[in-house]
């Protein structure tokens, strides 16, 4: 991740009030963007917008896409593992093993379990 994309909290960004944007114009804003990588525009002290270069925006989109692809690959792998385990449970051997377990009498040691005790 390049320096432009390094995550920062809004309060850590270089900022400029909207009134300065009006005074300095777009060139003034872009001078700050080129110098700092991004700039937070505030209105009455409240964050209103973050301006960044088109290259930085493209980098953010690329990073988001790569993250999405990694997460989907991990999810696909988990789904595959789950499907493989389910296949094992669908075999005749697994079915017979489960039936055998359920046919065995349960020993409660003379106790009957109900409610919270169970």
GROMACS .gro file of N, CA and C in nm, residues 28-98:
model
  213
   28UNK      N    1  -0.564   2.576  -0.555
   28UNK     CA    2  -0.515   2.573  -0.416
   28UNK      C    3  -0.542   2.439  -0.350
   29UNK      N    4  -0.662   2.387  -0.373
   29UNK     CA    5  -0.698   2.256  -0.317
   29UNK      C    6  -0.606   2.148  -0.375
   30UNK      N    7  -0.589   2.150  -0.507
   30UNK     CA    8  -0.508   2.048  -0.572
   30UNK      C    9  -0.360   2.060  -0.535
   31UNK      N   10  -0.314   2.180  -0.506
   31UNK     CA   11  -0.176   2.195  -0.461
   31UNK      C   12  -0.157   2.120  -0.329
   32UNK      N   13  -0.254   2.131  -0.240
   32UNK     CA   14  -0.249   2.057  -0.113
   32UNK      C   15  -0.259   1.907  -0.138
   33UNK      N   16  -0.347   1.868  -0.228
   33UNK     CA   17  -0.363   1.725  -0.260
   33UNK      C   18  -0.231   1.669  -0.314
   34UNK      N   19  -0.166   1.741  -0.405
   34UNK     CA   20  -0.040   1.693  -0.461
   34UNK      C   21   0.070   1.688  -0.355
   35UNK      N   22   0.066   1.781  -0.262
   35UNK     CA   23   0.167   1.788  -0.157
   35UNK      C   24   0.142   1.683  -0.048
   36UNK      N   25   0.016   1.668  -0.007
   36UNK     CA   26  -0.019   1.584   0.108
   36UNK      C   27  -0.081   1.449   0.071
   37UNK      N   28  -0.125   1.435  -0.053
   37UNK     CA   29  -0.190   1.311  -0.095
   37UNK      C   30  -0.341   1.316  -0.088
   38UNK      N   31  -0.392   1.389   0.008
   38UNK     CA   32  -0.537   1.408   0.022
   38UNK      C   33  -0.559   1.525   0.117
   39UNK      N   34  -0.680   1.578   0.112
   39UNK     CA   35  -0.712   1.691   0.200
   39UNK      C   36  -0.858   1.678   0.244
   40UNK      N   37  -0.880   1.707   0.370
   40UNK     CA   38  -1.014   1.706   0.427
   40UNK      C   39  -1.070   1.847   0.420
   41UNK      N   40  -1.185   1.862   0.358
   41UNK     CA   41  -1.252   1.992   0.351
   41UNK      C   42  -1.355   1.995   0.464
   42UNK      N   43  -1.347   2.099   0.545
   42UNK     CA   44  -1.440   2.112   0.657
   42UNK      C   45  -1.535   2.229   0.634
   43UNK      N   46  -1.649   2.220   0.696
   43UNK     CA   47  -1.747   2.329   0.690
   43UNK      C   48  -1.790   2.354   0.834
   44UNK      N   49  -1.758   2.472   0.884
   44UNK     CA   50  -1.783   2.507   1.024
   44UNK      C   51  -1.719   2.405   1.118
   45UNK      N   52  -1.598   2.361   1.082
   45UNK     CA   53  -1.522   2.270   1.166
   45UNK      C   54  -1.562   2.123   1.155
   46UNK      N   55  -1.664   2.093   1.077
   46UNK     CA   56  -1.709   1.955   1.062
   46UNK      C   57  -1.661   1.898   0.929
   47UNK      N   58  -1.612   1.775   0.928
   47UNK     CA   59  -1.567   1.714   0.802
   47UNK      C   60  -1.681   1.709   0.701
   48UNK      N   61  -1.650   1.750   0.579
   48UNK     CA   62  -1.752   1.750   0.474
   48UNK      C   63  -1.712   1.666   0.354
   49UNK      N   64  -1.584   1.666   0.318
   49UNK     CA   65  -1.540   1.589   0.202
   49UNK      C   66  -1.390   1.565   0.211
   50UNK      N   67  -1.347   1.456   0.149
   50UNK     CA   68  -1.204   1.429   0.134
   50UNK      C   69  -1.175   1.435  -0.016
   51UNK      N   70  -1.078   1.516  -0.052
   51UNK     CA   71  -1.038   1.530  -0.192
   51UNK      C   72  -0.905   1.457  -0.209
   52UNK      N   73  -0.901   1.368  -0.308
   52UNK     CA   74  -0.777   1.298  -0.337
   52UNK      C   75  -0.759   1.290  -0.488
   53UNK      N   76  -0.639   1.259  -0.529
   53UNK     CA   77  -0.611   1.254  -0.673
   53UNK      C   78  -0.683   1.136  -0.737
   54UNK      N   79  -0.698   1.144  -0.869
   54UNK     CA   80  -0.761   1.035  -0.944
   54UNK      C   81  -0.679   0.907  -0.928
   55UNK      N   82  -0.548   0.920  -0.925
   55UNK     CA   83  -0.460   0.803  -0.908
   55UNK      C   84  -0.484   0.739  -0.771
   56UNK      N   85  -0.495   0.820  -0.667
   56UNK     CA   86  -0.521   0.767  -0.533
   56UNK      C   87  -0.658   0.700  -0.527
   57UNK      N   88  -0.756   0.758  -0.595
   57UNK     CA   89  -0.890   0.699  -0.600
   57UNK      C   90  -0.885   0.563  -0.669
   58UNK      N   91  -0.814   0.556  -0.783
   58UNK     CA   92  -0.799   0.428  -0.853
   58UNK      C   93  -0.729   0.325  -0.764
   59UNK      N   94  -0.627   0.370  -0.689
   59UNK     CA   95  -0.557   0.280  -0.598
   59UNK      C   96  -0.651   0.227  -0.490
   60UNK      N   97  -0.737   0.313  -0.437
   60UNK     CA   98  -0.835   0.270  -0.337
   60UNK      C   99  -0.930   0.166  -0.395
   61UNK      N  100  -0.978   0.191  -0.515
   61UNK     CA  101  -1.068   0.095  -0.580
   61UNK      C  102  -0.998  -0.039  -0.604
   62UNK      N  103  -0.874  -0.034  -0.649
   62UNK     CA  104  -0.798  -0.156  -0.674
   62UNK      C  105  -0.779  -0.234  -0.545
   63UNK      N  106  -0.743  -0.166  -0.438
   63UNK     CA  107  -0.725  -0.230  -0.308
   63UNK      C  108  -0.855  -0.293  -0.260
   64UNK      N  109  -0.966  -0.223  -0.278
   64UNK     CA  110  -1.097  -0.276  -0.238
   64UNK      C  111  -1.131  -0.401  -0.320
   65UNK      N  112  -1.103  -0.397  -0.449
   65UNK     CA  113  -1.130  -0.513  -0.535
   65UNK      C  114  -1.044  -0.632  -0.494
   66UNK      N  115  -0.916  -0.608  -0.469
   66UNK     CA  116  -0.826  -0.716  -0.427
   66UNK      C  117  -0.871  -0.776  -0.294
   67UNK      N  118  -0.915  -0.692  -0.203
   67UNK     CA  119  -0.965  -0.740  -0.074
   67UNK      C  120  -1.089  -0.825  -0.095
   68UNK      N  121  -1.177  -0.780  -0.181
   68UNK     CA  122  -1.300  -0.855  -0.209
   68UNK      C  123  -1.268  -0.991  -0.271
   69UNK      N  124  -1.172  -0.994  -0.363
   69UNK     CA  125  -1.132  -1.120  -0.427
   69UNK      C  126  -1.072  -1.215  -0.323
   70UNK      N  127  -0.985  -1.164  -0.234
   70UNK     CA  128  -0.926  -1.248  -0.130
   70UNK      C  129  -1.033  -1.306  -0.038
   71UNK      N  130  -1.128  -1.221   0.002
   71UNK     CA  131  -1.235  -1.268   0.090
   71UNK      C  132  -1.322  -1.372   0.021
   72UNK      N  133  -1.351  -1.350  -0.106
   72UNK     CA  134  -1.434  -1.446  -0.180
   72UNK      C  135  -1.360  -1.579  -0.195
   73UNK      N  136  -1.229  -1.573  -0.220
   73UNK     CA  137  -1.151  -1.696  -0.232
   73UNK      C  138  -1.152  -1.774  -0.101
   74UNK      N  139  -1.140  -1.704   0.011
   74UNK     CA  140  -1.145  -1.770   0.141
   74UNK      C  141  -1.282  -1.832   0.165
   75UNK      N  142  -1.387  -1.760   0.129
   75UNK     CA  143  -1.523  -1.811   0.144
   75UNK      C  144  -1.546  -1.933   0.054
   76UNK      N  145  -1.496  -1.926  -0.069
   76UNK     CA  146  -1.508  -2.039  -0.161
   76UNK      C  147  -1.437  -2.163  -0.105
   77UNK      N  148  -1.320  -2.142  -0.046
   77UNK     CA  149  -1.246  -2.254   0.013
   77UNK      C  150  -1.324  -2.316   0.129
   78UNK      N  151  -1.381  -2.232   0.216
   78UNK     CA  152  -1.462  -2.284   0.326
   78UNK      C  153  -1.585  -2.359   0.275
   79UNK      N  154  -1.648  -2.306   0.172
   79UNK     CA  155  -1.764  -2.373   0.113
   79UNK      C  156  -1.725  -2.509   0.056
   80UNK      N  157  -1.610  -2.514  -0.009
   80UNK     CA  158  -1.561  -2.640  -0.065
   80UNK      C  159  -1.536  -2.742   0.047
   81UNK      N  160  -1.470  -2.698   0.156
   81UNK     CA  161  -1.445  -2.788   0.268
   81UNK      C  162  -1.576  -2.839   0.328
   82UNK      N  163  -1.673  -2.751   0.342
   82UNK     CA  164  -1.803  -2.790   0.396
   82UNK      C  165  -1.869  -2.894   0.305
   83UNK      N  166  -1.868  -2.866   0.174
   83UNK     CA  167  -1.928  -2.959   0.078
   83UNK      C  168  -1.861  -3.097   0.084
   84UNK      N  169  -1.728  -3.098   0.098
   84UNK     CA  170  -1.656  -3.225   0.107
   84UNK      C  171  -1.696  -3.302   0.233
   85UNK      N  172  -1.712  -3.232   0.344
   85UNK     CA  173  -1.754  -3.298   0.468
   85UNK      C  174  -1.897  -3.350   0.457
   86UNK      N  175  -1.981  -3.274   0.391
   86UNK     CA  176  -2.120  -3.319   0.373
   86UNK      C  177  -2.126  -3.443   0.284
   87UNK      N  178  -2.038  -3.452   0.184
   87UNK     CA  179  -2.034  -3.570   0.098
   87UNK      C  180  -2.008  -3.696   0.180
   88UNK      N  181  -1.916  -3.684   0.276
   88UNK     CA  182  -1.882  -3.798   0.362
   88UNK      C  183  -2.005  -3.843   0.440
   89UNK      N  184  -2.084  -3.748   0.487
   89UNK     CA  185  -2.203  -3.782   0.565
   89UNK      C  186  -2.312  -3.845   0.480
   90UNK      N  187  -2.305  -3.828   0.350
   90UNK     CA  188  -2.407  -3.883   0.260
   90UNK      C  189  -2.376  -4.026   0.216
   91UNK      N  190  -2.261  -4.079   0.254
   91UNK     CA  191  -2.224  -4.215   0.211
   91UNK      C  192  -2.306  -4.319   0.287
   92UNK      N  193  -2.325  -4.436   0.227
   92UNK     CA  194  -2.397  -4.543   0.297
   92UNK      C  195  -2.329  -4.582   0.429
   93UNK      N  196  -2.197  -4.579   0.433
   93UNK     CA  197  -2.124  -4.614   0.556
   93UNK      C  198  -2.160  -4.518   0.669
   94UNK      N  199  -2.161  -4.389   0.639
   94UNK     CA  200  -2.195  -4.289   0.741
   94UNK      C  201  -2.339  -4.305   0.786
   95UNK      N  202  -2.426  -4.332   0.692
   95UNK     CA  203  -2.568  -4.351   0.724
   95UNK      C  204  -2.585  -4.470   0.819
   96UNK      N  205  -2.519  -4.581   0.789
   96UNK     CA  206  -2.529  -4.700   0.874
   96UNK      C  207  -2.466  -4.676   1.011
   97UNK      N  208  -2.357  -4.604   1.015
   97UNK     CA  209  -2.293  -4.573   1.144
   97UNK      C  210  -2.386  -4.491   1.232
   98UNK      N  211  -2.451  -4.392   1.174
   98UNK     CA  212  -2.545  -4.309   1.249
   98UNK      C  213  -2.665  -4.391   1.296
   0.00000   0.00000   0.00000
